[in-house]
Amino acid sequence: MANKISIDDLAKTIESEVRNWTKDVVDDIDDIKKDITKNGVKQLRESSPKRTGDYAKNWTSQKLKNGDQVIYQKSPTSRLTHVLEKGHAKRKGGRVSPKVHIAPVEEELVSNYISRVEKRLSQ
């Protein structure tokens, strides 16, 4: 049988339940962020161009103070991401073709994140 709540305590009870639900959702979304980021680093390491292997190995992630997760390249290869992804001019004319490897991973991670968060919120 359900617990009976006085009308005076109804607002407090609803507020308490909403706070509990919100905390659970925030915790679950943090877990989703961590999992998506971990998978993103793994995918970038696999799909990155490999000459010496240093560029692929230097993908890493970090949790920011606001709770967001970020994937980035550690130095000294951090400057190569744009050059490899977009291509660049050669010294004696012409262009080096781009090696697109970040954009597909980013698109997959974003769509995966959105679908997992929507699924969690619909529970």
Short mmCIF file of N, CA and C in Angstrom, two decimals:
data_model
loop_
_atom_site.label_atom_id
_atom_site.label_comp_id
_atom_site.label_asym_id
_atom_site.label_seq_id
_atom_site.Cartn_x
_atom_site.Cartn_y
_atom_site.Cartn_z
N MET A 1 0.84 -1.17 0.00
CA MET A 1 0.00 0.00 0.00
C MET A 1 0.89 1.24 0.00
N ALA A 2 0.48 2.27 -0.70
CA ALA A 2 1.26 3.50 -0.85
C ALA A 2 1.28 4.28 0.46
N ASN A 3 2.41 4.97 0.66
CA ASN A 3 2.52 5.83 1.84
C ASN A 3 1.60 7.02 1.67
N LYS A 4 0.99 7.44 2.75
CA LYS A 4 0.13 8.61 2.71
C LYS A 4 0.95 9.83 3.08
N ILE A 5 0.73 10.89 2.32
CA ILE A 5 1.46 12.14 2.53
C ILE A 5 0.42 13.22 2.76
N SER A 6 0.68 14.02 3.78
CA SER A 6 -0.24 15.12 4.04
C SER A 6 -0.08 16.17 2.94
N ILE A 7 -1.10 16.93 2.72
CA ILE A 7 -1.08 17.96 1.69
C ILE A 7 0.02 18.99 1.96
N ASP A 8 0.35 19.21 3.23
CA ASP A 8 1.40 20.17 3.59
C ASP A 8 2.79 19.66 3.18
N ASP A 9 2.96 18.34 3.21
CA ASP A 9 4.26 17.76 2.88
C ASP A 9 4.38 17.38 1.40
N LEU A 10 3.34 17.56 0.63
CA LEU A 10 3.34 17.15 -0.77
C LEU A 10 4.43 17.87 -1.57
N ALA A 11 4.53 19.17 -1.43
CA ALA A 11 5.52 19.95 -2.17
C ALA A 11 6.94 19.50 -1.81
N LYS A 12 7.20 19.28 -0.52
CA LYS A 12 8.53 18.84 -0.08
C LYS A 12 8.86 17.46 -0.64
N THR A 13 7.87 16.57 -0.65
CA THR A 13 8.08 15.21 -1.16
C THR A 13 8.36 15.23 -2.65
N ILE A 14 7.60 16.02 -3.40
CA ILE A 14 7.81 16.13 -4.85
C ILE A 14 9.20 16.70 -5.12
N GLU A 15 9.56 17.75 -4.40
CA GLU A 15 10.88 18.36 -4.57
C GLU A 15 11.99 17.36 -4.28
N SER A 16 11.84 16.58 -3.24
CA SER A 16 12.83 15.58 -2.87
C SER A 16 12.98 14.52 -3.97
N GLU A 17 11.86 14.05 -4.50
CA GLU A 17 11.89 13.03 -5.55
C GLU A 17 12.52 13.58 -6.83
N VAL A 18 12.21 14.81 -7.18
CA VAL A 18 12.80 15.43 -8.37
C VAL A 18 14.30 15.59 -8.21
N ARG A 19 14.74 15.99 -7.01
CA ARG A 19 16.18 16.12 -6.76
C ARG A 19 16.88 14.76 -6.89
N ASN A 20 16.27 13.71 -6.33
CA ASN A 20 16.87 12.37 -6.44
C ASN A 20 16.96 11.92 -7.89
N TRP A 21 15.87 12.15 -8.65
CA TRP A 21 15.86 11.75 -10.06
C TRP A 21 16.92 12.54 -10.83
N THR A 22 17.02 13.84 -10.57
CA THR A 22 17.98 14.69 -11.26
C THR A 22 19.40 14.24 -10.97
N LYS A 23 19.70 13.92 -9.72
CA LYS A 23 21.05 13.46 -9.37
C LYS A 23 21.37 12.16 -10.09
N ASP A 24 20.42 11.24 -10.14
CA ASP A 24 20.64 9.98 -10.85
C ASP A 24 20.90 10.22 -12.33
N VAL A 25 20.13 11.11 -12.94
CA VAL A 25 20.30 11.40 -14.36
C VAL A 25 21.66 12.04 -14.62
N VAL A 26 22.05 13.01 -13.79
CA VAL A 26 23.34 13.67 -13.96
C VAL A 26 24.48 12.65 -13.81
N ASP A 27 24.39 11.77 -12.85
CA ASP A 27 25.42 10.74 -12.67
C ASP A 27 25.49 9.82 -13.89
N ASP A 28 24.32 9.43 -14.41
CA ASP A 28 24.29 8.56 -15.58
C ASP A 28 24.86 9.27 -16.81
N ILE A 29 24.55 10.55 -16.98
CA ILE A 29 25.08 11.30 -18.12
C ILE A 29 26.59 11.47 -17.99
N ASP A 30 27.10 11.66 -16.79
CA ASP A 30 28.55 11.72 -16.60
C ASP A 30 29.20 10.41 -17.00
N ASP A 31 28.56 9.29 -16.66
CA ASP A 31 29.09 7.98 -17.06
C ASP A 31 29.06 7.83 -18.58
N ILE A 32 28.01 8.31 -19.20
CA ILE A 32 27.90 8.25 -20.67
C ILE A 32 29.02 9.09 -21.30
N LYS A 33 29.25 10.29 -20.78
CA LYS A 33 30.32 11.15 -21.30
C LYS A 33 31.67 10.45 -21.21
N LYS A 34 31.93 9.84 -20.06
CA LYS A 34 33.21 9.17 -19.85
C LYS A 34 33.38 8.01 -20.83
N ASP A 35 32.33 7.24 -21.02
CA ASP A 35 32.38 6.09 -21.93
C ASP A 35 32.55 6.54 -23.37
N ILE A 36 31.81 7.56 -23.78
CA ILE A 36 31.91 8.07 -25.15
C ILE A 36 33.32 8.61 -25.40
N THR A 37 33.87 9.33 -24.45
CA THR A 37 35.21 9.90 -24.59
C THR A 37 36.25 8.79 -24.71
N LYS A 38 36.13 7.78 -23.87
CA LYS A 38 37.07 6.65 -23.92
C LYS A 38 37.02 5.97 -25.28
N ASN A 39 35.82 5.75 -25.80
CA ASN A 39 35.68 5.14 -27.12
C ASN A 39 36.23 6.05 -28.21
N GLY A 40 36.04 7.36 -28.06
CA GLY A 40 36.54 8.31 -29.04
C GLY A 40 38.05 8.30 -29.13
N VAL A 41 38.71 8.27 -28.00
CA VAL A 41 40.17 8.20 -27.99
C VAL A 41 40.63 6.92 -28.67
N LYS A 42 39.98 5.83 -28.38
CA LYS A 42 40.34 4.55 -28.99
C LYS A 42 40.16 4.60 -30.51
N GLN A 43 39.03 5.14 -30.96
CA GLN A 43 38.77 5.22 -32.40
C GLN A 43 39.76 6.15 -33.10
N LEU A 44 40.09 7.28 -32.47
CA LEU A 44 41.05 8.20 -33.08
C LEU A 44 42.44 7.58 -33.16
N ARG A 45 42.81 6.83 -32.16
CA ARG A 45 44.12 6.16 -32.21
C ARG A 45 44.16 5.15 -33.35
N GLU A 46 43.03 4.49 -33.61
CA GLU A 46 42.98 3.50 -34.69
C GLU A 46 42.91 4.15 -36.07
N SER A 47 42.19 5.26 -36.20
CA SER A 47 41.97 5.85 -37.52
C SER A 47 42.99 6.91 -37.91
N SER A 48 43.85 7.31 -37.00
CA SER A 48 44.83 8.35 -37.30
C SER A 48 45.88 7.86 -38.28
N PRO A 49 46.37 8.78 -39.13
CA PRO A 49 47.48 8.41 -40.03
C PRO A 49 48.70 8.00 -39.21
N LYS A 50 49.40 7.00 -39.72
CA LYS A 50 50.55 6.49 -38.97
C LYS A 50 51.79 6.56 -39.86
N ARG A 51 52.73 7.36 -39.44
CA ARG A 51 54.04 7.37 -40.07
C ARG A 51 55.03 6.80 -39.06
N THR A 52 55.15 7.48 -37.93
CA THR A 52 56.00 6.96 -36.85
C THR A 52 55.14 6.35 -35.74
N GLY A 53 53.86 6.69 -35.72
CA GLY A 53 52.96 6.19 -34.69
C GLY A 53 52.78 7.14 -33.52
N ASP A 54 53.61 8.18 -33.44
CA ASP A 54 53.52 9.13 -32.33
C ASP A 54 52.21 9.90 -32.35
N TYR A 55 51.78 10.32 -33.53
CA TYR A 55 50.55 11.10 -33.64
C TYR A 55 49.36 10.29 -33.10
N ALA A 56 49.24 9.06 -33.51
CA ALA A 56 48.12 8.22 -33.06
C ALA A 56 48.17 7.96 -31.56
N LYS A 57 49.34 7.77 -31.02
CA LYS A 57 49.48 7.48 -29.59
C LYS A 57 49.15 8.66 -28.70
N ASN A 58 49.27 9.88 -29.23
CA ASN A 58 49.11 11.07 -28.41
C ASN A 58 47.67 11.55 -28.24
N TRP A 59 46.69 10.80 -28.71
CA TRP A 59 45.30 11.15 -28.41
C TRP A 59 45.01 10.81 -26.95
N THR A 60 44.39 11.74 -26.25
CA THR A 60 44.05 11.53 -24.85
C THR A 60 42.79 12.33 -24.52
N SER A 61 42.29 12.15 -23.32
CA SER A 61 41.10 12.89 -22.91
C SER A 61 41.31 13.44 -21.51
N GLN A 62 40.44 14.40 -21.16
CA GLN A 62 40.52 15.02 -19.85
C GLN A 62 39.14 15.50 -19.45
N LYS A 63 38.84 15.40 -18.17
CA LYS A 63 37.60 15.95 -17.64
C LYS A 63 37.87 17.38 -17.19
N LEU A 64 37.07 18.31 -17.68
CA LEU A 64 37.23 19.71 -17.32
C LEU A 64 36.53 20.02 -16.00
N LYS A 65 36.80 21.19 -15.44
CA LYS A 65 36.22 21.58 -14.16
C LYS A 65 34.69 21.63 -14.20
N ASN A 66 34.13 22.00 -15.36
CA ASN A 66 32.68 22.09 -15.46
C ASN A 66 32.01 20.73 -15.71
N GLY A 67 32.80 19.66 -15.75
CA GLY A 67 32.25 18.32 -15.91
C GLY A 67 32.29 17.80 -17.33
N ASP A 68 32.60 18.66 -18.30
CA ASP A 68 32.69 18.23 -19.69
C ASP A 68 33.94 17.39 -19.89
N GLN A 69 33.90 16.59 -20.93
CA GLN A 69 35.05 15.78 -21.33
C GLN A 69 35.58 16.35 -22.63
N VAL A 70 36.89 16.35 -22.81
CA VAL A 70 37.50 16.83 -24.04
C VAL A 70 38.55 15.83 -24.50
N ILE A 71 38.59 15.62 -25.83
CA ILE A 71 39.60 14.76 -26.44
C ILE A 71 40.57 15.67 -27.17
N TYR A 72 41.86 15.43 -26.98
CA TYR A 72 42.86 16.32 -27.59
C TYR A 72 44.15 15.57 -27.84
N GLN A 73 45.05 16.24 -28.57
CA GLN A 73 46.38 15.73 -28.86
C GLN A 73 47.37 16.33 -27.87
N LYS A 74 48.18 15.48 -27.26
CA LYS A 74 49.24 15.98 -26.38
C LYS A 74 50.37 16.55 -27.25
N SER A 75 51.13 17.47 -26.70
CA SER A 75 52.30 18.02 -27.41
C SER A 75 53.29 16.90 -27.61
N PRO A 76 54.14 16.91 -28.56
CA PRO A 76 54.41 17.92 -29.58
C PRO A 76 53.58 17.74 -30.85
N THR A 77 52.70 16.77 -30.92
CA THR A 77 51.95 16.51 -32.15
C THR A 77 50.64 17.29 -32.24
N SER A 78 50.37 18.15 -31.27
CA SER A 78 49.08 18.83 -31.22
C SER A 78 48.84 19.74 -32.41
N ARG A 79 49.87 20.24 -33.03
CA ARG A 79 49.71 21.14 -34.18
C ARG A 79 49.37 20.39 -35.48
N LEU A 80 49.54 19.11 -35.49
CA LEU A 80 49.33 18.34 -36.71
C LEU A 80 47.86 18.08 -37.03
N THR A 81 46.99 18.18 -36.06
CA THR A 81 45.59 17.80 -36.29
C THR A 81 44.97 18.57 -37.44
N HIS A 82 45.09 19.88 -37.45
CA HIS A 82 44.49 20.70 -38.50
C HIS A 82 45.16 20.43 -39.85
N VAL A 83 46.48 20.34 -39.85
CA VAL A 83 47.23 20.13 -41.09
C VAL A 83 46.85 18.79 -41.72
N LEU A 84 46.76 17.76 -40.92
CA LEU A 84 46.40 16.45 -41.46
C LEU A 84 44.93 16.38 -41.88
N GLU A 85 44.07 16.95 -41.09
CA GLU A 85 42.63 16.87 -41.35
C GLU A 85 42.23 17.71 -42.57
N LYS A 86 42.86 18.87 -42.74
CA LYS A 86 42.46 19.81 -43.81
C LYS A 86 43.39 19.83 -45.01
N GLY A 87 44.57 19.23 -44.90
CA GLY A 87 45.56 19.33 -45.97
C GLY A 87 46.35 20.62 -45.82
N HIS A 88 47.38 20.79 -46.66
CA HIS A 88 48.20 22.00 -46.57
C HIS A 88 48.95 22.21 -47.88
N ALA A 89 49.49 23.42 -48.03
CA ALA A 89 50.25 23.77 -49.23
C ALA A 89 51.66 23.19 -49.12
N LYS A 90 52.20 22.81 -50.29
CA LYS A 90 53.58 22.33 -50.35
C LYS A 90 54.52 23.52 -50.55
N ARG A 91 55.76 23.34 -50.22
CA ARG A 91 56.75 24.41 -50.38
C ARG A 91 56.89 24.87 -51.83
N LYS A 92 56.92 23.92 -52.74
CA LYS A 92 57.17 24.24 -54.15
C LYS A 92 55.88 24.27 -54.98
N GLY A 93 54.78 24.53 -54.32
CA GLY A 93 53.50 24.61 -55.03
C GLY A 93 52.71 23.33 -54.90
N GLY A 94 51.42 23.45 -55.10
CA GLY A 94 50.55 22.30 -54.97
C GLY A 94 50.05 22.14 -53.55
N ARG A 95 49.28 21.11 -53.36
CA ARG A 95 48.72 20.86 -52.03
C ARG A 95 48.87 19.40 -51.66
N VAL A 96 48.97 19.17 -50.36
CA VAL A 96 48.94 17.82 -49.82
C VAL A 96 47.48 17.53 -49.51
N SER A 97 46.98 16.41 -49.97
CA SER A 97 45.57 16.09 -49.76
C SER A 97 45.29 15.82 -48.28
N PRO A 98 44.09 16.17 -47.84
CA PRO A 98 43.75 15.95 -46.42
C PRO A 98 43.58 14.47 -46.11
N LYS A 99 43.85 14.13 -44.87
CA LYS A 99 43.61 12.78 -44.36
C LYS A 99 42.54 12.91 -43.28
N VAL A 100 41.29 12.90 -43.73
CA VAL A 100 40.17 13.13 -42.83
C VAL A 100 40.03 11.92 -41.91
N HIS A 101 40.25 12.15 -40.62
CA HIS A 101 40.16 11.07 -39.64
C HIS A 101 39.47 11.52 -38.36
N ILE A 102 39.34 12.83 -38.15
CA ILE A 102 38.71 13.34 -36.93
C ILE A 102 37.21 13.52 -37.12
N ALA A 103 36.80 14.11 -38.23
CA ALA A 103 35.39 14.43 -38.47
C ALA A 103 34.47 13.20 -38.40
N PRO A 104 34.83 12.06 -39.03
CA PRO A 104 33.92 10.91 -38.93
C PRO A 104 33.76 10.38 -37.51
N VAL A 105 34.85 10.40 -36.76
CA VAL A 105 34.78 9.95 -35.37
C VAL A 105 33.93 10.91 -34.55
N GLU A 106 34.11 12.21 -34.77
CA GLU A 106 33.32 13.21 -34.06
C GLU A 106 31.83 13.04 -34.34
N GLU A 107 31.47 12.87 -35.60
CA GLU A 107 30.06 12.69 -35.96
C GLU A 107 29.46 11.46 -35.27
N GLU A 108 30.22 10.37 -35.27
CA GLU A 108 29.73 9.14 -34.63
C GLU A 108 29.57 9.33 -33.12
N LEU A 109 30.54 9.99 -32.49
CA LEU A 109 30.48 10.21 -31.04
C LEU A 109 29.30 11.10 -30.66
N VAL A 110 29.07 12.15 -31.43
CA VAL A 110 27.97 13.07 -31.13
C VAL A 110 26.63 12.36 -31.27
N SER A 111 26.44 11.62 -32.36
CA SER A 111 25.15 10.93 -32.54
C SER A 111 24.96 9.85 -31.47
N ASN A 112 26.02 9.15 -31.11
CA ASN A 112 25.95 8.13 -30.07
C ASN A 112 25.60 8.76 -28.73
N TYR A 113 26.23 9.89 -28.41
CA TYR A 113 25.96 10.59 -27.15
C TYR A 113 24.49 11.04 -27.09
N ILE A 114 24.03 11.65 -28.16
CA ILE A 114 22.65 12.15 -28.18
C ILE A 114 21.66 11.00 -28.01
N SER A 115 21.86 9.92 -28.72
CA SER A 115 20.92 8.79 -28.62
C SER A 115 20.94 8.16 -27.23
N ARG A 116 22.12 8.06 -26.62
CA ARG A 116 22.20 7.46 -25.28
C ARG A 116 21.57 8.36 -24.22
N VAL A 117 21.76 9.68 -24.34
CA VAL A 117 21.16 10.60 -23.38
C VAL A 117 19.65 10.61 -23.56
N GLU A 118 19.17 10.63 -24.80
CA GLU A 118 17.72 10.59 -25.03
C GLU A 118 17.11 9.31 -24.47
N LYS A 119 17.81 8.21 -24.67
CA LYS A 119 17.32 6.93 -24.15
C LYS A 119 17.25 6.98 -22.61
N ARG A 120 18.27 7.55 -21.98
CA ARG A 120 18.30 7.63 -20.52
C ARG A 120 17.18 8.54 -20.01
N LEU A 121 16.93 9.65 -20.68
CA LEU A 121 15.90 10.58 -20.23
C LEU A 121 14.49 10.04 -20.44
N SER A 122 14.35 9.11 -21.37
CA SER A 122 13.00 8.55 -21.61
C SER A 122 12.66 7.41 -20.65
N GLN A 123 13.59 7.01 -19.81
CA GLN A 123 13.33 5.93 -18.85
C GLN A 123 12.41 6.38 -17.75
#
